[in-house]
Amino acid sequence: MASMMLNSVNCSGGSAVKFDYVGLKPLKVHQNILPIRPHSVKISPRMLTVRAGETRENGPLKKMGMTDAECEAAVVAGNIPEAPPVPPKPAAPAGTPVASSLRLSRRPRRNRRTPALRAAFQETTLSPANLVYPLFIHEGEEDTPIGAMPGCYRLGWRHGLVEEVSKARDVGVKALCYFQKFLMSSTGDEAYNENGLVPRTIRLLKDKYPDLVIYTDVALDPYSSDGHDGIVREDGVIMNDETVHQLCKQAVAQARAGADVVSPSDMMDGRVGAIRAALDAEGFQHVSIMAYTAKYQMNPANYREALVETREDESEGADILLVKPGLPYLDIIRLLRDNSPLPIAAYQVSGEYSMIKAGGVLKMIDEERVMMESLMCLRRAGADIILTYFALQAARCLCGEKR
């Protein structure tokens, strides 16, 4: 029991010294403080003990119908309150063999015996803050379902997109990226039109939700009549340096609209360094670059090549390194995590999303449990953030909602 001892002290000088009690409640101390000769201190034999919880504003605190003093007296007298009985040992099912206990110094199951223990020792966590929500937009007003991705839509940029972002923010998802489909020309000039769909949408969302973190896609494929990430020469060769020139203008236009992170997904050589220089030259030193470091354009049979791309993107000024797709490349995520100090992102692509959705519709899997485990796997492999079409659904699960 907490207690405090206050002693009276005599000091020289003939004047009384006032003591301020610092504790649970102010006390009235009745000892007299007397003057004595210089250089001497007298300790009064009288002593006051204050016990925490002994008094309250409205009288003694009742516990089981007894005051604290009565409870203590009962225990001292040997009248100890009865505890619940020891529960009986659960019976084993019939036919269980009789076996001697194994002589094990360590039984790992002990640390995962109950949900509370498992939660206490969980190494990897997942929260809405780890999720980035990819969305599809278009110029129209109506939200158009995407057949191969149940639950996903091509959203109208003025209304549907804003409503979806609002839902995500309500459950803690405040980062998003979005993609458009806008075929225009063989050189993708629309990519850096500052009044184009993407810049307009950035300005709209930033005006309504200033706390959003907006990731943008930097590539020519949504604007190219050829459908490629770069400018295609007449003999079919993708022109690297000319494409990078266009990408720099696209990144600057997005930054000027208010993008927080520009994300070159084109896989052109040298584009990270060129974009970094272009952003800095225009005063956008605060805008980050998330490089698509290891992506399906690479040979999926190669492992060490991811390290080559990692070192190049790091040296050119990337702020975040991304692996796409996610689940088939858990080993690459771990490779980047072990070899780079930069944040690692993973993209759980549409195929991964649709696979889980299809399994859930066919009742072959528990969709929610598989969804959450797949995201946890990406985190466990080393991803700091995950771009996933499950972002809203997963965040609602994490917040305890059932939708």
PDB file of C-alpha atoms in Angstrom, residues 48-200:
ATOM      1  CA  LEU A  48       2.008  10.799  10.198  1.00  0.00           C
ATOM      2  CA  THR A  49       1.177   8.022   7.753  1.00  0.00           C
ATOM      3  CA  VAL A  50      -1.090   8.672   4.784  1.00  0.00           C
ATOM      4  CA  ARG A  51      -2.470   5.660   2.983  1.00  0.00           C
ATOM      5  CA  ALA A  52      -3.583   6.017  -0.625  1.00  0.00           C
ATOM      6  CA  GLY A  53      -7.238   5.399  -1.152  1.00  0.00           C
ATOM      7  CA  GLU A  54      -8.118   5.542   2.565  1.00  0.00           C
ATOM      8  CA  THR A  55     -10.502   8.482   2.262  1.00  0.00           C
ATOM      9  CA  ARG A  56     -12.602   9.948  -0.499  1.00  0.00           C
ATOM     10  CA  GLU A  57     -14.608  13.132  -0.855  1.00  0.00           C
ATOM     11  CA  ASN A  58     -17.834  11.272  -0.056  1.00  0.00           C
ATOM     12  CA  GLY A  59     -16.517   8.928   2.616  1.00  0.00           C
ATOM     13  CA  PRO A  60     -14.802   5.522   2.605  1.00  0.00           C
ATOM     14  CA  LEU A  61     -14.523   3.661  -0.683  1.00  0.00           C
ATOM     15  CA  LYS A  62     -16.576   0.484  -0.568  1.00  0.00           C
ATOM     16  CA  LYS A  63     -15.271  -2.823  -1.905  1.00  0.00           C
ATOM     17  CA  MET A  64     -17.440  -5.914  -1.549  1.00  0.00           C
ATOM     18  CA  GLY A  65     -19.359  -4.044   1.135  1.00  0.00           C
ATOM     19  CA  MET A  66     -16.220  -3.471   3.216  1.00  0.00           C
ATOM     20  CA  THR A  67     -13.798  -0.608   3.593  1.00  0.00           C
ATOM     21  CA  ASP A  68     -10.118  -1.067   2.775  1.00  0.00           C
ATOM     22  CA  ALA A  69      -9.328  -1.187   6.505  1.00  0.00           C
ATOM     23  CA  GLU A  70     -11.937  -3.886   7.092  1.00  0.00           C
ATOM     24  CA  CYS A  71     -10.614  -5.957   4.185  1.00  0.00           C
ATOM     25  CA  GLU A  72      -7.068  -5.711   5.534  1.00  0.00           C
ATOM     26  CA  ALA A  73      -8.182  -6.652   9.017  1.00  0.00           C
ATOM     27  CA  ALA A  74     -10.050  -9.673   7.690  1.00  0.00           C
ATOM     28  CA  VAL A  75      -6.999 -10.917   5.814  1.00  0.00           C
ATOM     29  CA  VAL A  76      -4.753 -10.403   8.875  1.00  0.00           C
ATOM     30  CA  ALA A  77      -7.245 -12.428  10.924  1.00  0.00           C
ATOM     31  CA  GLY A  78      -6.986 -15.250   8.434  1.00  0.00           C
ATOM     32  CA  ASN A  79     -10.357 -14.708   6.797  1.00  0.00           C
ATOM     33  CA  ILE A  80      -9.045 -14.775   3.238  1.00  0.00           C
ATOM     34  CA  PRO A  81     -11.735 -14.442   0.536  1.00  0.00           C
ATOM     35  CA  GLU A  82     -12.327 -17.554  -1.509  1.00  0.00           C
ATOM     36  CA  ALA A  83     -10.920 -17.693  -5.019  1.00  0.00           C
ATOM     37  CA  PRO A  84     -12.664 -19.422  -7.911  1.00  0.00           C
ATOM     38  CA  PRO A  85     -12.000 -23.164  -7.944  1.00  0.00           C
ATOM     39  CA  VAL A  86      -9.220 -24.605 -10.102  1.00  0.00           C
ATOM     40  CA  PRO A  87     -10.839 -25.685 -13.378  1.00  0.00           C
ATOM     41  CA  PRO A  88     -10.727 -29.422 -14.077  1.00  0.00           C
ATOM     42  CA  LYS A  89      -8.304 -30.743 -16.678  1.00  0.00           C
ATOM     43  CA  PRO A  90     -10.141 -31.135 -19.997  1.00  0.00           C
ATOM     44  CA  ALA A  91     -10.677 -34.726 -20.998  1.00  0.00           C
ATOM     45  CA  ALA A  92      -8.990 -36.099 -24.109  1.00  0.00           C
ATOM     46  CA  PRO A  93     -11.179 -37.714 -26.772  1.00  0.00           C
ATOM     47  CA  ALA A  94     -11.805 -41.426 -26.542  1.00  0.00           C
ATOM     48  CA  GLY A  95      -9.048 -43.503 -28.099  1.00  0.00           C
ATOM     49  CA  THR A  96      -6.272 -41.008 -27.358  1.00  0.00           C
ATOM     50  CA  PRO A  97      -3.071 -42.996 -26.790  1.00  0.00           C
ATOM     51  CA  VAL A  98      -1.348 -42.868 -23.431  1.00  0.00           C
ATOM     52  CA  ALA A  99       2.060 -41.289 -23.990  1.00  0.00           C
ATOM     53  CA  SER A 100       4.740 -40.016 -21.662  1.00  0.00           C
ATOM     54  CA  SER A 101       5.427 -36.290 -21.777  1.00  0.00           C
ATOM     55  CA  LEU A 102       8.144 -35.306 -24.215  1.00  0.00           C
ATOM     56  CA  ARG A 103      11.263 -33.874 -22.575  1.00  0.00           C
ATOM     57  CA  LEU A 104      11.274 -30.555 -24.421  1.00  0.00           C
ATOM     58  CA  SER A 105      13.114 -27.492 -23.169  1.00  0.00           C
ATOM     59  CA  ARG A 106      11.232 -25.304 -25.609  1.00  0.00           C
ATOM     60  CA  ARG A 107       7.643 -25.527 -26.786  1.00  0.00           C
ATOM     61  CA  PRO A 108       6.943 -22.700 -29.290  1.00  0.00           C
ATOM     62  CA  ARG A 109       3.218 -23.372 -29.103  1.00  0.00           C
ATOM     63  CA  ARG A 110       3.176 -21.818 -25.639  1.00  0.00           C
ATOM     64  CA  ASN A 111       3.652 -18.348 -27.155  1.00  0.00           C
ATOM     65  CA  ARG A 112       0.683 -18.779 -29.479  1.00  0.00           C
ATOM     66  CA  ARG A 113      -1.665 -20.607 -27.131  1.00  0.00           C
ATOM     67  CA  THR A 114      -4.302 -17.856 -26.973  1.00  0.00           C
ATOM     68  CA  PRO A 115      -5.345 -14.944 -29.202  1.00  0.00           C
ATOM     69  CA  ALA A 116      -3.963 -12.501 -26.628  1.00  0.00           C
ATOM     70  CA  LEU A 117      -0.549 -14.203 -26.641  1.00  0.00           C
ATOM     71  CA  ARG A 118      -0.470 -14.354 -30.426  1.00  0.00           C
ATOM     72  CA  ALA A 119      -1.273 -10.649 -30.609  1.00  0.00           C
ATOM     73  CA  ALA A 120       1.386  -9.806 -28.026  1.00  0.00           C
ATOM     74  CA  PHE A 121       4.161 -11.514 -29.983  1.00  0.00           C
ATOM     75  CA  GLN A 122       3.052 -10.626 -33.521  1.00  0.00           C
ATOM     76  CA  GLU A 123       6.087  -9.537 -35.526  1.00  0.00           C
ATOM     77  CA  THR A 124       4.351  -7.980 -38.530  1.00  0.00           C
ATOM     78  CA  THR A 125       1.470  -5.538 -38.421  1.00  0.00           C
ATOM     79  CA  LEU A 126      -0.885  -4.151 -41.034  1.00  0.00           C
ATOM     80  CA  SER A 127      -2.788  -0.889 -40.784  1.00  0.00           C
ATOM     81  CA  PRO A 128      -4.711   1.376 -43.187  1.00  0.00           C
ATOM     82  CA  ALA A 129      -1.635   3.646 -43.206  1.00  0.00           C
ATOM     83  CA  ASN A 130       0.236   0.898 -45.104  1.00  0.00           C
ATOM     84  CA  LEU A 131      -2.292   0.901 -47.962  1.00  0.00           C
ATOM     85  CA  VAL A 132      -2.385   2.930 -51.171  1.00  0.00           C
ATOM     86  CA  TYR A 133      -5.661   2.800 -53.102  1.00  0.00           C
ATOM     87  CA  PRO A 134      -5.331   2.577 -56.925  1.00  0.00           C
ATOM     88  CA  LEU A 135      -8.378   3.958 -58.737  1.00  0.00           C
ATOM     89  CA  PHE A 136      -9.449   4.213 -62.373  1.00  0.00           C
ATOM     90  CA  ILE A 137     -10.979   7.443 -63.658  1.00  0.00           C
ATOM     91  CA  HIS A 138     -12.557   8.792 -66.823  1.00  0.00           C
ATOM     92  CA  GLU A 139     -14.044  12.011 -68.131  1.00  0.00           C
ATOM     93  CA  GLY A 140     -17.651  10.837 -67.895  1.00  0.00           C
ATOM     94  CA  GLU A 141     -20.165  11.251 -65.078  1.00  0.00           C
ATOM     95  CA  GLU A 142     -21.203   7.625 -64.582  1.00  0.00           C
ATOM     96  CA  ASP A 143     -19.228   4.956 -62.726  1.00  0.00           C
ATOM     97  CA  THR A 144     -18.632   2.058 -65.103  1.00  0.00           C
ATOM     98  CA  PRO A 145     -18.064  -1.462 -63.667  1.00  0.00           C
ATOM     99  CA  ILE A 146     -14.863  -3.254 -64.659  1.00  0.00           C
ATOM    100  CA  GLY A 147     -15.968  -6.756 -65.573  1.00  0.00           C
ATOM    101  CA  ALA A 148     -12.796  -8.629 -64.665  1.00  0.00           C
ATOM    102  CA  MET A 149     -12.482  -6.868 -61.302  1.00  0.00           C
ATOM    103  CA  PRO A 150     -15.650  -7.284 -59.222  1.00  0.00           C
ATOM    104  CA  GLY A 151     -16.204  -4.258 -57.014  1.00  0.00           C
ATOM    105  CA  CYS A 152     -13.963  -1.971 -59.096  1.00  0.00           C
ATOM    106  CA  TYR A 153     -15.191   0.812 -61.366  1.00  0.00           C
ATOM    107  CA  ARG A 154     -13.934   3.365 -63.799  1.00  0.00           C
ATOM    108  CA  LEU A 155     -15.022   6.356 -61.752  1.00  0.00           C
ATOM    109  CA  GLY A 156     -16.343   9.675 -62.955  1.00  0.00           C
ATOM    110  CA  TRP A 157     -13.706  12.163 -61.904  1.00  0.00           C
ATOM    111  CA  ARG A 158     -16.099  14.789 -60.485  1.00  0.00           C
ATOM    112  CA  HIS A 159     -18.382  12.634 -58.343  1.00  0.00           C
ATOM    113  CA  GLY A 160     -17.659   8.919 -58.186  1.00  0.00           C
ATOM    114  CA  LEU A 161     -13.969   9.428 -57.480  1.00  0.00           C
ATOM    115  CA  VAL A 162     -14.605  11.978 -54.726  1.00  0.00           C
ATOM    116  CA  GLU A 163     -17.140   9.671 -53.060  1.00  0.00           C
ATOM    117  CA  GLU A 164     -14.769   6.696 -53.158  1.00  0.00           C
ATOM    118  CA  VAL A 165     -11.920   8.749 -51.728  1.00  0.00           C
ATOM    119  CA  SER A 166     -14.222   9.939 -48.935  1.00  0.00           C
ATOM    120  CA  LYS A 167     -15.072   6.345 -48.019  1.00  0.00           C
ATOM    121  CA  ALA A 168     -11.393   5.429 -47.927  1.00  0.00           C
ATOM    122  CA  ARG A 169     -10.489   8.401 -45.732  1.00  0.00           C
ATOM    123  CA  ASP A 170     -13.200   7.420 -43.262  1.00  0.00           C
ATOM    124  CA  VAL A 171     -11.325   4.183 -42.514  1.00  0.00           C
ATOM    125  CA  GLY A 172      -7.828   5.661 -42.493  1.00  0.00           C
ATOM    126  CA  VAL A 173      -6.667   5.218 -46.107  1.00  0.00           C
ATOM    127  CA  LYS A 174      -5.244   8.600 -47.065  1.00  0.00           C
ATOM    128  CA  ALA A 175      -2.986   7.615 -49.959  1.00  0.00           C
ATOM    129  CA  LEU A 176      -4.158   6.897 -53.482  1.00  0.00           C
ATOM    130  CA  CYS A 177      -3.012   6.667 -57.037  1.00  0.00           C
ATOM    131  CA  TYR A 178      -5.171   6.698 -60.120  1.00  0.00           C
ATOM    132  CA  PHE A 179      -5.003   5.741 -63.750  1.00  0.00           C
ATOM    133  CA  GLN A 180      -6.835   6.895 -66.852  1.00  0.00           C
ATOM    134  CA  LYS A 181      -7.339   5.558 -70.324  1.00  0.00           C
ATOM    135  CA  PHE A 182      -6.915   8.287 -72.906  1.00  0.00           C
ATOM    136  CA  LEU A 183      -5.569   7.320 -76.315  1.00  0.00           C
ATOM    137  CA  MET A 184      -4.234  10.403 -78.076  1.00  0.00           C
ATOM    138  CA  SER A 185      -1.090  10.285 -80.209  1.00  0.00           C
ATOM    139  CA  SER A 186       2.033   8.297 -81.025  1.00  0.00           C
ATOM    140  CA  THR A 187       4.152  10.661 -78.912  1.00  0.00           C
ATOM    141  CA  GLY A 188       1.772  10.905 -75.931  1.00  0.00           C
ATOM    142  CA  ASP A 189       1.706  14.706 -75.806  1.00  0.00           C
ATOM    143  CA  GLU A 190      -1.503  14.692 -73.749  1.00  0.00           C
ATOM    144  CA  ALA A 191       0.544  13.271 -70.844  1.00  0.00           C
ATOM    145  CA  TYR A 192       1.828  16.738 -69.942  1.00  0.00           C
ATOM    146  CA  ASN A 193      -1.291  18.775 -70.721  1.00  0.00           C
ATOM    147  CA  GLU A 194      -1.756  20.794 -67.529  1.00  0.00           C
ATOM    148  CA  ASN A 195      -5.506  20.956 -68.138  1.00  0.00           C
ATOM    149  CA  GLY A 196      -5.713  17.229 -68.808  1.00  0.00           C
ATOM    150  CA  LEU A 197      -7.748  14.769 -66.753  1.00  0.00           C
ATOM    151  CA  VAL A 198      -4.989  13.805 -64.299  1.00  0.00           C
ATOM    152  CA  PRO A 199      -3.873  17.364 -63.367  1.00  0.00           C
ATOM    153  CA  ARG A 200      -7.497  18.472 -63.045  1.00  0.00           C
TER     154      ARG A 200
END
